[in-house]
Tab-separated table of C-alpha atoms in Angstrom:
chain	number	residue	atom	x	y	z
A	1	MET	CA	0.041	0.036	0.122
A	2	ASP	CA	1.227	3.453	-1.205
A	3	ALA	CA	1.755	5.606	2.057
A	4	GLU	CA	0.138	8.359	0.339
A	5	GLN	CA	-3.092	6.541	0.389
A	6	ALA	CA	-2.869	5.460	4.020
A	7	GLY	CA	-5.695	6.860	6.314
A	8	PRO	CA	-5.184	8.984	9.088
A	9	GLY	CA	-4.707	6.437	11.535
A	10	THR	CA	-1.393	5.180	10.031
A	11	ILE	CA	0.342	8.307	9.443
A	12	ARG	CA	3.725	8.440	10.996
A	13	PRO	CA	3.736	11.802	13.198
A	14	GLY	CA	5.981	14.034	11.734
A	15	GLY	CA	6.752	11.902	8.549
A	16	ARG	CA	6.384	13.308	4.950
A	17	THR	CA	2.746	12.230	4.718
A	18	ALA	CA	1.655	14.012	7.754
A	19	ARG	CA	3.321	17.055	6.755
A	20	VAL	CA	1.694	16.935	3.183
A	21	ARG	CA	-1.533	16.517	5.041
A	22	ALA	CA	-0.967	19.356	7.299
A	23	VAL	CA	-0.273	21.717	4.550
A	24	VAL	CA	-3.159	20.449	2.062
A	25	LEU	CA	-5.612	20.835	5.239
A	26	GLN	CA	-4.463	24.230	6.036
A	27	ALA	CA	-4.827	25.479	2.626
A	28	ALA	CA	-8.221	23.630	2.445
A	29	GLY	CA	-9.364	25.374	5.419
A	30	HIS	CA	-8.290	28.931	3.710
A	31	ALA	CA	-10.085	28.013	0.618
A	32	LEU	CA	-13.054	27.135	2.317
A	33	ALA	CA	-13.251	29.888	4.529
A	34	GLU	CA	-12.827	32.208	1.566
A	35	ASN	CA	-15.287	30.604	-0.912
A	36	GLY	CA	-17.351	27.969	0.601
A	37	LEU	CA	-17.454	24.332	-0.289
A	38	ALA	CA	-19.529	25.119	-3.666
A	39	HIS	CA	-16.211	26.488	-5.043
A	40	LEU	CA	-13.623	24.282	-3.297
A	41	ASP	CA	-11.177	23.133	-6.038
A	42	LEU	CA	-8.687	20.359	-5.213
A	43	ALA	CA	-6.283	21.954	-8.185
A	44	ASP	CA	-6.709	25.187	-6.221
A	45	VAL	CA	-5.825	23.562	-2.914
A	46	ALA	CA	-3.215	21.753	-4.142
A	47	HIS	CA	-1.568	25.199	-5.754
A	48	ARG	CA	-2.031	27.039	-2.485
A	49	ALA	CA	-0.065	24.229	-0.429
A	50	ASN	CA	2.433	24.108	-3.089
A	51	VAL	CA	1.851	20.153	-3.338
A	52	GLY	CA	1.492	18.224	-6.642
A	53	LYS	CA	-2.271	17.881	-7.934
A	54	THR	CA	-1.896	14.277	-8.520
A	55	THR	CA	-0.954	13.873	-4.674
A	56	VAL	CA	-4.062	15.913	-3.712
A	57	TYR	CA	-6.370	13.889	-6.271
A	58	ARG	CA	-4.922	10.305	-5.180
A	59	ARG	CA	-5.222	10.820	-1.434
A	60	TRP	CA	-8.504	12.830	-1.353
A	61	GLY	CA	-10.347	12.354	-4.501
A	62	THR	CA	-12.978	14.809	-3.670
A	63	ALA	CA	-13.970	17.799	-2.187
A	64	ALA	CA	-16.290	16.239	0.445
A	65	SER	CA	-13.558	13.803	1.329
A	66	LEU	CA	-11.195	16.718	1.939
A	67	VAL	CA	-13.494	18.383	4.219
A	68	ALA	CA	-14.321	15.130	6.037
A	69	ASP	CA	-10.571	14.814	6.822
A	70	LEU	CA	-10.272	18.357	7.702
A	71	LEU	CA	-12.844	17.933	10.345
A	72	VAL	CA	-10.889	14.710	11.689
A	73	ASP	CA	-7.833	17.042	11.799
A	74	MET	CA	-9.912	20.069	13.468
A	75	ALA	CA	-11.010	17.566	16.355
A	76	GLU	CA	-7.404	16.206	16.646
A	77	GLN	CA	-6.100	19.557	17.121
A	78	SER	CA	-8.588	21.472	18.912
A	79	SER	CA	-7.701	22.220	22.643
A	80	PRO	CA	-8.225	19.895	25.582
A	81	ARG	CA	-10.891	20.872	28.213
A	82	THR	CA	-9.997	23.014	31.142
A	83	GLU	CA	-10.422	21.836	34.888
A	84	THR	CA	-11.520	24.858	37.071
A	85	GLY	CA	-12.887	22.927	39.923
A	86	THR	CA	-16.543	23.876	39.644
A	87	LEU	CA	-19.273	23.602	37.140
A	88	ILE	CA	-19.643	27.045	36.108
A	89	GLY	CA	-16.066	27.775	35.787
A	90	ASP	CA	-15.712	24.676	33.306
A	91	LEU	CA	-18.773	25.673	31.243
A	92	LYS	CA	-17.478	29.256	30.982
A	93	ALA	CA	-14.165	27.947	29.854
A	94	ASN	CA	-15.902	25.752	27.020
A	95	ALA	CA	-18.241	28.793	26.073
A	96	ARG	CA	-15.091	30.996	25.755
A	97	LEU	CA	-13.320	28.790	23.692
A	98	VAL	CA	-16.433	28.228	21.357
A	99	GLN	CA	-16.743	31.876	21.313
A	100	ARG	CA	-13.153	32.576	20.656
A	101	THR	CA	-13.395	30.006	17.810
A	102	LEU	CA	-16.449	31.059	16.108
A	103	SER	CA	-15.741	35.040	16.345
A	104	ASP	CA	-12.343	34.516	14.822
A	105	ARG	CA	-12.542	35.774	11.182
A	106	ARG	CA	-11.041	32.926	9.602
A	107	GLN	CA	-12.567	30.233	11.827
A	108	GLY	CA	-16.006	31.638	12.146
A	109	ALA	CA	-15.980	31.832	8.144
A	110	LEU	CA	-14.845	27.951	7.994
A	111	PHE	CA	-17.451	26.893	10.453
A	112	LYS	CA	-20.171	28.673	8.352
A	113	ALA	CA	-18.843	27.364	5.384
A	114	ILE	CA	-18.863	23.669	6.766
A	115	ILE	CA	-22.347	23.973	8.424
A	116	ALA	CA	-23.792	25.279	4.986
A	117	ALA	CA	-21.920	22.444	3.297
A	118	ALA	CA	-23.523	20.055	5.552
A	119	THR	CA	-26.902	20.985	4.795
A	120	CYS	CA	-26.891	19.644	1.438
A	121	ASP	CA	-24.120	17.255	1.561
A	122	ASP	CA	-24.747	14.024	3.740
A	123	ARG	CA	-20.865	13.175	3.755
A	124	THR	CA	-20.098	16.425	5.416
A	125	ALA	CA	-23.015	16.238	7.684
A	126	GLY	CA	-21.494	12.972	8.762
A	127	ALA	CA	-18.185	14.276	9.278
A	128	LEU	CA	-19.481	17.605	11.257
A	129	ARG	CA	-21.580	15.198	13.467
A	130	ARG	CA	-18.278	13.199	14.141
A	131	PHE	CA	-16.494	16.267	14.913
A	132	TYR	CA	-18.866	17.532	17.396
A	133	ASP	CA	-19.326	14.139	19.070
A	134	THR	CA	-15.569	14.301	19.852
A	135	ARG	CA	-15.792	17.973	21.274
A	136	VAL	CA	-18.874	17.006	23.384
A	137	ALA	CA	-16.904	14.030	24.700
A	138	GLU	CA	-13.677	15.673	25.489
A	139	TRP	CA	-15.833	18.105	27.623
A	140	ALA	CA	-18.561	15.715	29.012
A	141	PRO	CA	-16.420	14.645	32.040
A	142	CYS	CA	-16.761	18.155	33.758
A	143	VAL	CA	-20.624	17.382	33.922
A	144	HIS	CA	-20.033	13.909	35.642
A	145	GLN	CA	-17.490	15.680	37.869
A	146	ALA	CA	-20.073	18.106	38.749
A	147	ILE	CA	-22.519	15.452	39.580
A	148	ASP	CA	-19.723	13.539	41.867
A	149	ARG	CA	-19.392	16.787	43.888
A	150	GLY	CA	-23.117	17.254	44.422
A	151	GLU	CA	-23.598	20.329	41.926
A	152	LEU	CA	-26.114	18.594	39.517
A	153	PRO	CA	-28.565	15.698	39.724
A	154	ALA	CA	-27.416	12.273	39.448
A	155	LEU	CA	-29.009	11.329	36.060
A	156	THR	CA	-28.038	14.753	34.126
A	157	ASP	CA	-27.346	13.961	30.461
A	158	ALA	CA	-23.637	15.421	30.260
A	159	HIS	CA	-23.537	15.445	26.384
A	160	GLU	CA	-26.959	17.546	26.470
A	161	VAL	CA	-25.511	20.119	28.798
A	162	ILE	CA	-22.240	20.495	27.057
A	163	ARG	CA	-24.379	20.925	23.486
A	164	ALA	CA	-26.485	23.315	25.508
A	165	VAL	CA	-23.637	25.849	26.004
A	166	SER	CA	-22.521	25.822	22.116
A	167	ALA	CA	-26.343	26.159	21.019
A	168	PRO	CA	-26.710	30.015	21.600
A	169	LEU	CA	-23.364	30.710	20.395
A	170	TYR	CA	-24.059	28.724	16.915
A	171	TYR	CA	-27.258	30.187	16.788
A	172	ARG	CA	-25.909	33.731	16.951
A	173	LEU	CA	-23.145	32.850	14.282
A	174	LEU	CA	-25.829	31.555	11.634
A	175	THR	CA	-29.118	33.439	12.148
A	176	GLY	CA	-28.346	36.880	14.148
A	177	GLY	CA	-26.624	39.885	14.012
A	178	ASP	CA	-25.813	40.155	17.734
A	179	PRO	CA	-21.925	39.996	18.593
A	180	LEU	CA	-20.484	36.816	19.560
A	181	ASP	CA	-18.884	38.600	22.424
A	182	THR	CA	-17.781	37.011	25.965
A	183	THR	CA	-21.012	38.519	27.528
A	184	ALA	CA	-22.593	36.171	25.188
A	185	ALA	CA	-20.265	33.108	26.084
A	186	ASP	CA	-20.638	33.701	29.923
A	187	ARG	CA	-24.414	33.946	29.640
A	188	ALA	CA	-24.438	30.779	27.716
A	189	ALA	CA	-22.461	28.962	30.326
A	190	GLU	CA	-24.539	30.576	33.194
A	191	ALA	CA	-27.890	29.852	31.747
A	192	THR	CA	-27.002	26.035	30.987
A	193	ALA	CA	-25.605	25.659	34.662
A	194	ALA	CA	-28.701	27.262	36.115
A	195	ALA	CA	-31.060	24.929	34.052
A	196	ALA	CA	-28.654	21.931	34.437
A	197	ARG	CA	-28.861	22.593	38.473
A	198	ALA	CA	-32.792	22.894	38.048
A	199	GLY	CA	-32.909	19.398	36.558
A	200	ALA	CA	-33.722	20.440	32.831
A	201	TYR	CA	-30.936	18.077	31.335
A	202	VAL	CA	-32.150	15.048	33.390
A	203	ARG	CA	-32.299	11.845	31.215
A	204	ARG	CA	-36.260	10.683	30.863
B	1	MET	CA	-46.474	53.216	-11.207
B	2	ASP	CA	-47.005	49.576	-12.309
B	3	ALA	CA	-48.724	47.751	-9.812
B	4	GLU	CA	-46.463	44.683	-10.606
B	5	GLN	CA	-43.665	46.657	-9.383
B	6	ALA	CA	-45.261	47.600	-5.898
B	7	GLY	CA	-43.614	46.857	-2.811
B	8	PRO	CA	-45.378	44.198	-0.384
B	9	GLY	CA	-46.725	47.303	1.618
B	10	THR	CA	-48.774	48.409	-1.169
B	11	ILE	CA	-50.568	45.084	-2.233
B	12	ARG	CA	-54.165	44.969	-2.303
B	13	PRO	CA	-55.217	41.646	-0.381
B	14	GLY	CA	-56.772	39.252	-2.651
B	15	GLY	CA	-55.852	41.192	-5.810
B	16	ARG	CA	-54.266	39.842	-8.802
B	17	THR	CA	-50.587	41.004	-7.781
B	18	ALA	CA	-51.124	39.329	-4.310
B	19	ARG	CA	-52.206	35.999	-6.223
B	20	VAL	CA	-49.006	36.291	-8.314
B	21	ARG	CA	-46.674	36.918	-5.329
B	22	ALA	CA	-48.282	34.060	-3.209
B	23	VAL	CA	-47.950	31.535	-6.163
B	24	VAL	CA	-44.484	32.553	-6.940
B	25	LEU	CA	-43.325	32.756	-3.373
B	26	GLN	CA	-44.761	29.208	-2.708
B	27	ALA	CA	-42.967	27.836	-5.853
B	28	ALA	CA	-39.908	29.508	-4.878
B	29	GLY	CA	-40.154	27.554	-1.350
B	30	HIS	CA	-40.417	24.517	-2.907
B	31	ALA	CA	-37.338	25.165	-5.422
B	32	LEU	CA	-35.300	26.065	-2.385
B	33	ALA	CA	-36.243	23.231	-0.364
B	34	GLU	CA	-35.306	20.826	-3.132
B	35	ASN	CA	-32.328	22.476	-4.741
B	36	GLY	CA	-30.676	25.241	-2.457
B	37	LEU	CA	-30.265	28.966	-3.300
B	38	ALA	CA	-27.284	28.153	-5.562
B	39	HIS	CA	-29.602	26.534	-7.921
B	40	LEU	CA	-32.665	28.738	-7.584
B	41	ASP	CA	-33.464	29.882	-10.954
B	42	LEU	CA	-36.338	32.446	-11.653
B	43	ALA	CA	-37.345	30.914	-14.956
B	44	ASP	CA	-37.865	27.494	-13.185
B	45	VAL	CA	-39.692	29.367	-10.470
B	46	ALA	CA	-41.852	31.205	-12.970
B	47	HIS	CA	-42.397	27.936	-14.630
B	48	ARG	CA	-43.495	25.969	-11.369
B	49	ALA	CA	-45.770	28.946	-10.454
B	50	ASN	CA	-47.313	28.937	-13.996
B	51	VAL	CA	-46.614	32.626	-14.288
B	52	GLY	CA	-44.801	34.450	-17.122
B	53	LYS	CA	-40.931	34.825	-16.527
B	54	THR	CA	-41.217	38.359	-17.350
B	55	THR	CA	-43.364	39.000	-14.064
B	56	VAL	CA	-40.965	37.311	-12.127
B	57	TYR	CA	-37.756	39.034	-13.410
B	58	ARG	CA	-39.546	42.468	-13.469
B	59	ARG	CA	-40.718	41.904	-9.966
B	60	TRP	CA	-38.040	40.200	-8.100
B	61	GLY	CA	-35.090	40.666	-10.562
B	62	THR	CA	-32.734	38.136	-8.520
B	63	ALA	CA	-32.827	35.036	-6.445
B	64	ALA	CA	-31.849	36.890	-3.397
B	65	SER	CA	-34.577	39.303	-3.916
B	66	LEU	CA	-36.840	36.507	-4.254
B	67	VAL	CA	-35.703	34.794	-0.914
B	68	ALA	CA	-35.979	38.298	0.651
B	69	ASP	CA	-39.482	38.694	-0.126
B	70	LEU	CA	-40.226	34.929	0.887
B	71	LEU	CA	-38.983	35.650	4.324
B	72	VAL	CA	-41.128	38.689	4.299
B	73	ASP	CA	-44.164	36.619	3.413
B	74	MET	CA	-42.886	33.762	5.752
B	75	ALA	CA	-42.995	36.089	8.877
B	76	GLU	CA	-46.432	37.757	7.807
B	77	GLN	CA	-47.668	34.150	7.589
B	78	SER	CA	-46.315	32.643	10.659
B	79	SER	CA	-48.653	31.646	13.708
B	80	PRO	CA	-49.487	34.156	16.116
B	81	ARG	CA	-48.295	33.323	19.567
B	82	THR	CA	-50.310	31.241	22.043
B	83	GLU	CA	-51.118	32.625	25.519
B	84	THR	CA	-51.155	29.982	28.210
B	85	GLY	CA	-51.314	31.981	31.409
B	86	THR	CA	-47.663	30.708	32.436
B	87	LEU	CA	-44.184	31.114	31.369
B	88	ILE	CA	-43.551	27.508	30.965
B	89	GLY	CA	-46.849	26.979	29.144
B	90	ASP	CA	-46.269	29.991	26.577
B	91	LEU	CA	-42.561	28.966	26.204
B	92	LYS	CA	-43.504	25.235	25.418
B	93	ALA	CA	-46.007	26.367	22.875
B	94	ASN	CA	-43.163	28.515	21.159
B	95	ALA	CA	-40.918	25.627	21.307
B	96	ARG	CA	-43.185	23.203	19.913
B	97	LEU	CA	-44.216	25.592	17.064
B	98	VAL	CA	-40.424	25.890	16.222
B	99	GLN	CA	-39.998	22.217	16.529
B	100	ARG	CA	-42.789	21.393	14.282
B	101	THR	CA	-41.446	23.685	11.629
B	102	LEU	CA	-38.142	22.610	11.639
B	103	SER	CA	-38.891	18.595	11.815
B	104	ASP	CA	-41.419	19.145	8.760
B	105	ARG	CA	-39.753	17.772	5.622
B	106	ARG	CA	-40.305	20.672	3.347
B	107	GLN	CA	-40.297	23.522	6.052
B	108	GLY	CA	-36.907	22.257	7.434
B	109	ALA	CA	-35.113	21.796	4.355
B	110	LEU	CA	-36.514	25.142	3.313
B	111	PHE	CA	-34.894	26.589	6.672
B	112	LYS	CA	-31.514	24.608	5.984
B	113	ALA	CA	-31.402	26.362	2.600
B	114	ILE	CA	-31.995	29.907	3.837
B	115	ILE	CA	-29.511	29.385	6.724
B	116	ALA	CA	-27.026	28.179	4.204
B	117	ALA	CA	-27.645	30.798	1.599
B	118	ALA	CA	-27.362	33.601	4.512
B	119	THR	CA	-23.669	32.365	5.425
B	120	CYS	CA	-22.561	33.636	2.138
B	121	ASP	CA	-25.014	36.221	1.043
B	122	ASP	CA	-25.505	39.652	3.043
B	123	ARG	CA	-28.868	40.374	1.680
B	124	THR	CA	-30.248	36.990	2.600
B	125	ALA	CA	-28.556	37.154	5.906
B	126	GLY	CA	-30.349	40.769	6.324
B	127	ALA	CA	-33.709	39.302	5.364
B	128	LEU	CA	-33.425	36.189	7.968
B	129	ARG	CA	-32.415	38.650	10.763
B	130	ARG	CA	-35.523	40.586	9.741
B	131	PHE	CA	-37.565	37.416	10.008
B	132	TYR	CA	-36.277	36.168	13.285
B	133	ASP	CA	-36.724	39.799	14.849
B	134	THR	CA	-40.379	39.601	13.635
B	135	ARG	CA	-40.905	36.157	15.276
B	136	VAL	CA	-38.901	37.319	18.700
B	137	ALA	CA	-41.248	40.434	18.913
B	138	GLU	CA	-44.237	38.442	18.388
B	139	TRP	CA	-43.459	35.952	21.437
B	140	ALA	CA	-41.253	38.874	23.524
B	141	PRO	CA	-44.632	39.749	25.208
B	142	CYS	CA	-45.030	36.434	27.073
B	143	VAL	CA	-41.858	37.279	28.965
B	144	HIS	CA	-43.193	40.724	29.992
B	145	GLN	CA	-46.526	39.115	31.132
B	146	ALA	CA	-44.216	36.640	33.124
B	147	ILE	CA	-42.201	39.494	34.745
B	148	ASP	CA	-45.456	41.409	35.512
B	149	ARG	CA	-46.700	38.077	37.243
B	150	GLY	CA	-43.626	37.920	39.300
B	151	GLU	CA	-42.374	34.676	37.578
B	152	LEU	CA	-38.973	36.447	36.286
B	153	PRO	CA	-36.767	39.227	37.362
B	154	ALA	CA	-37.587	42.615	36.367
B	155	LEU	CA	-34.984	43.161	34.172
B	156	THR	CA	-35.006	40.007	32.110
B	157	ASP	CA	-34.188	40.719	28.424
B	158	ALA	CA	-37.386	39.000	26.605
B	159	HIS	CA	-35.578	38.784	23.285
B	160	GLU	CA	-32.843	36.684	24.681
B	161	VAL	CA	-35.295	34.366	26.455
B	162	ILE	CA	-37.344	33.719	23.055
B	163	ARG	CA	-33.919	33.373	21.109
B	164	ALA	CA	-32.739	30.710	24.089
B	165	VAL	CA	-35.754	28.657	23.115
B	166	SER	CA	-34.828	28.246	19.525
B	167	ALA	CA	-31.095	27.905	19.642
B	168	PRO	CA	-30.951	24.421	20.654
B	169	LEU	CA	-33.400	23.291	18.161
B	170	TYR	CA	-31.674	25.192	15.354
B	171	TYR	CA	-28.349	23.720	16.641
B	172	ARG	CA	-29.927	20.081	16.296
B	173	LEU	CA	-31.065	20.965	12.870
B	174	LEU	CA	-27.821	22.102	11.824
B	175	THR	CA	-25.097	20.351	13.423
B	176	GLY	CA	-26.544	17.254	14.792
B	177	GLY	CA	-28.163	13.788	14.227
B	178	ASP	CA	-30.391	13.706	17.022
B	179	PRO	CA	-34.247	13.616	16.317
B	180	LEU	CA	-36.099	17.164	16.515
B	181	ASP	CA	-38.888	15.709	18.612
B	182	THR	CA	-41.165	16.883	21.180
B	183	THR	CA	-38.945	15.838	24.023
B	184	ALA	CA	-36.163	18.130	22.509
B	185	ALA	CA	-38.919	21.191	22.250
B	186	ASP	CA	-40.115	20.533	26.031
B	187	ARG	CA	-36.491	20.523	26.999
B	188	ALA	CA	-35.456	23.761	25.461
B	189	ALA	CA	-38.530	25.501	27.137
B	190	GLU	CA	-37.840	24.087	30.524
B	191	ALA	CA	-34.005	24.650	30.213
B	192	THR	CA	-34.814	28.467	29.186
B	193	ALA	CA	-37.581	28.972	31.883
B	194	ALA	CA	-35.343	27.615	34.652
B	195	ALA	CA	-32.306	29.626	33.453
B	196	ALA	CA	-34.544	32.873	33.272
B	197	ARG	CA	-36.050	32.436	36.810
B	198	ALA	CA	-32.394	32.056	37.789
B	199	GLY	CA	-31.821	35.525	36.386
B	200	ALA	CA	-29.290	34.373	33.454
B	201	TYR	CA	-31.112	36.641	31.219
B	202	VAL	CA	-31.143	39.636	33.160
B	203	ARG	CA	-29.939	42.615	30.927
B	204	ARG	CA	-26.261	43.851	32.223
């Protein structure tokens, strides 16, 4: 098997394949943020990354496949969770991380482009769902710890709590004109913590 | 001034202009739900509506203009709020309305297509924002009534409360694979009510 065709799991860290993947995915992210998935062109990405077209076509084949791999990489590269010792501290750290990402010019545009693409492309939708599953699983333990500390009801659905922190921030990004600022992030964390304490996320 | 070119505010209810607008916007909604904004073609919409192409081009001119008018019509046609006498009753009625709309096959596809279009088209983004402003203003009085009844703190931001009910449902529609069911709707209402009672939406 050609190393160039290997899946992400078989890449040697720091090897040529990993370096090629890194520059190609970075170029793909820039191209997507600028022009959206409809105009994502593998030859253009290869040109931006200064990599041979054949390499890009052979390894990723289609724009949807390239975006799916970009989302795998984004999940791998994203920040580990912060542990503050309290539920509200942990949820605020998570909310601030989401808010910083979405309010960043390039990253915000990238997320908008990927979410827009996912509305009409099942493969991108699946890859996006796996990206969020990874991020939610990374942060869910802060809810389990809050349950252990007696801050939350025992049957609180940790994944629902983490998703509830993100939801108002994504809603602002996609439907609103309101600023995605730290006030919005803190409010998302505080509202979720209050609702969780009141038992709104207890599994039924 | 030709009646065909009149803005929505000057249309005689039930007149030919209003009837033409109704059939064209319905056809535009179907076309958008099926194919997205990128493939919205005015000639195709005219054909679906059984209306002359010239009429559609003269009145709306561009796909973005047609979508903007569709959103005006959707806001005009959308259901008035329900008054139940309690905050949780009102928020659940609102959440169920949003959930029914987004989980409807055609309407859900239409919202996805419009939100995707808004990520890369400023005119559509503005029209979408005005649509949500209208819907939020329709429901905001239920928060003011809850404040008057002593259910919520005096300085609660009514618009933020109404947006908080919708956010997790739109987040599911756009990023998740989880079902948009009545359980999700009721949870969105209950979480928002609990957070509002705890003061999370008090203006700062």
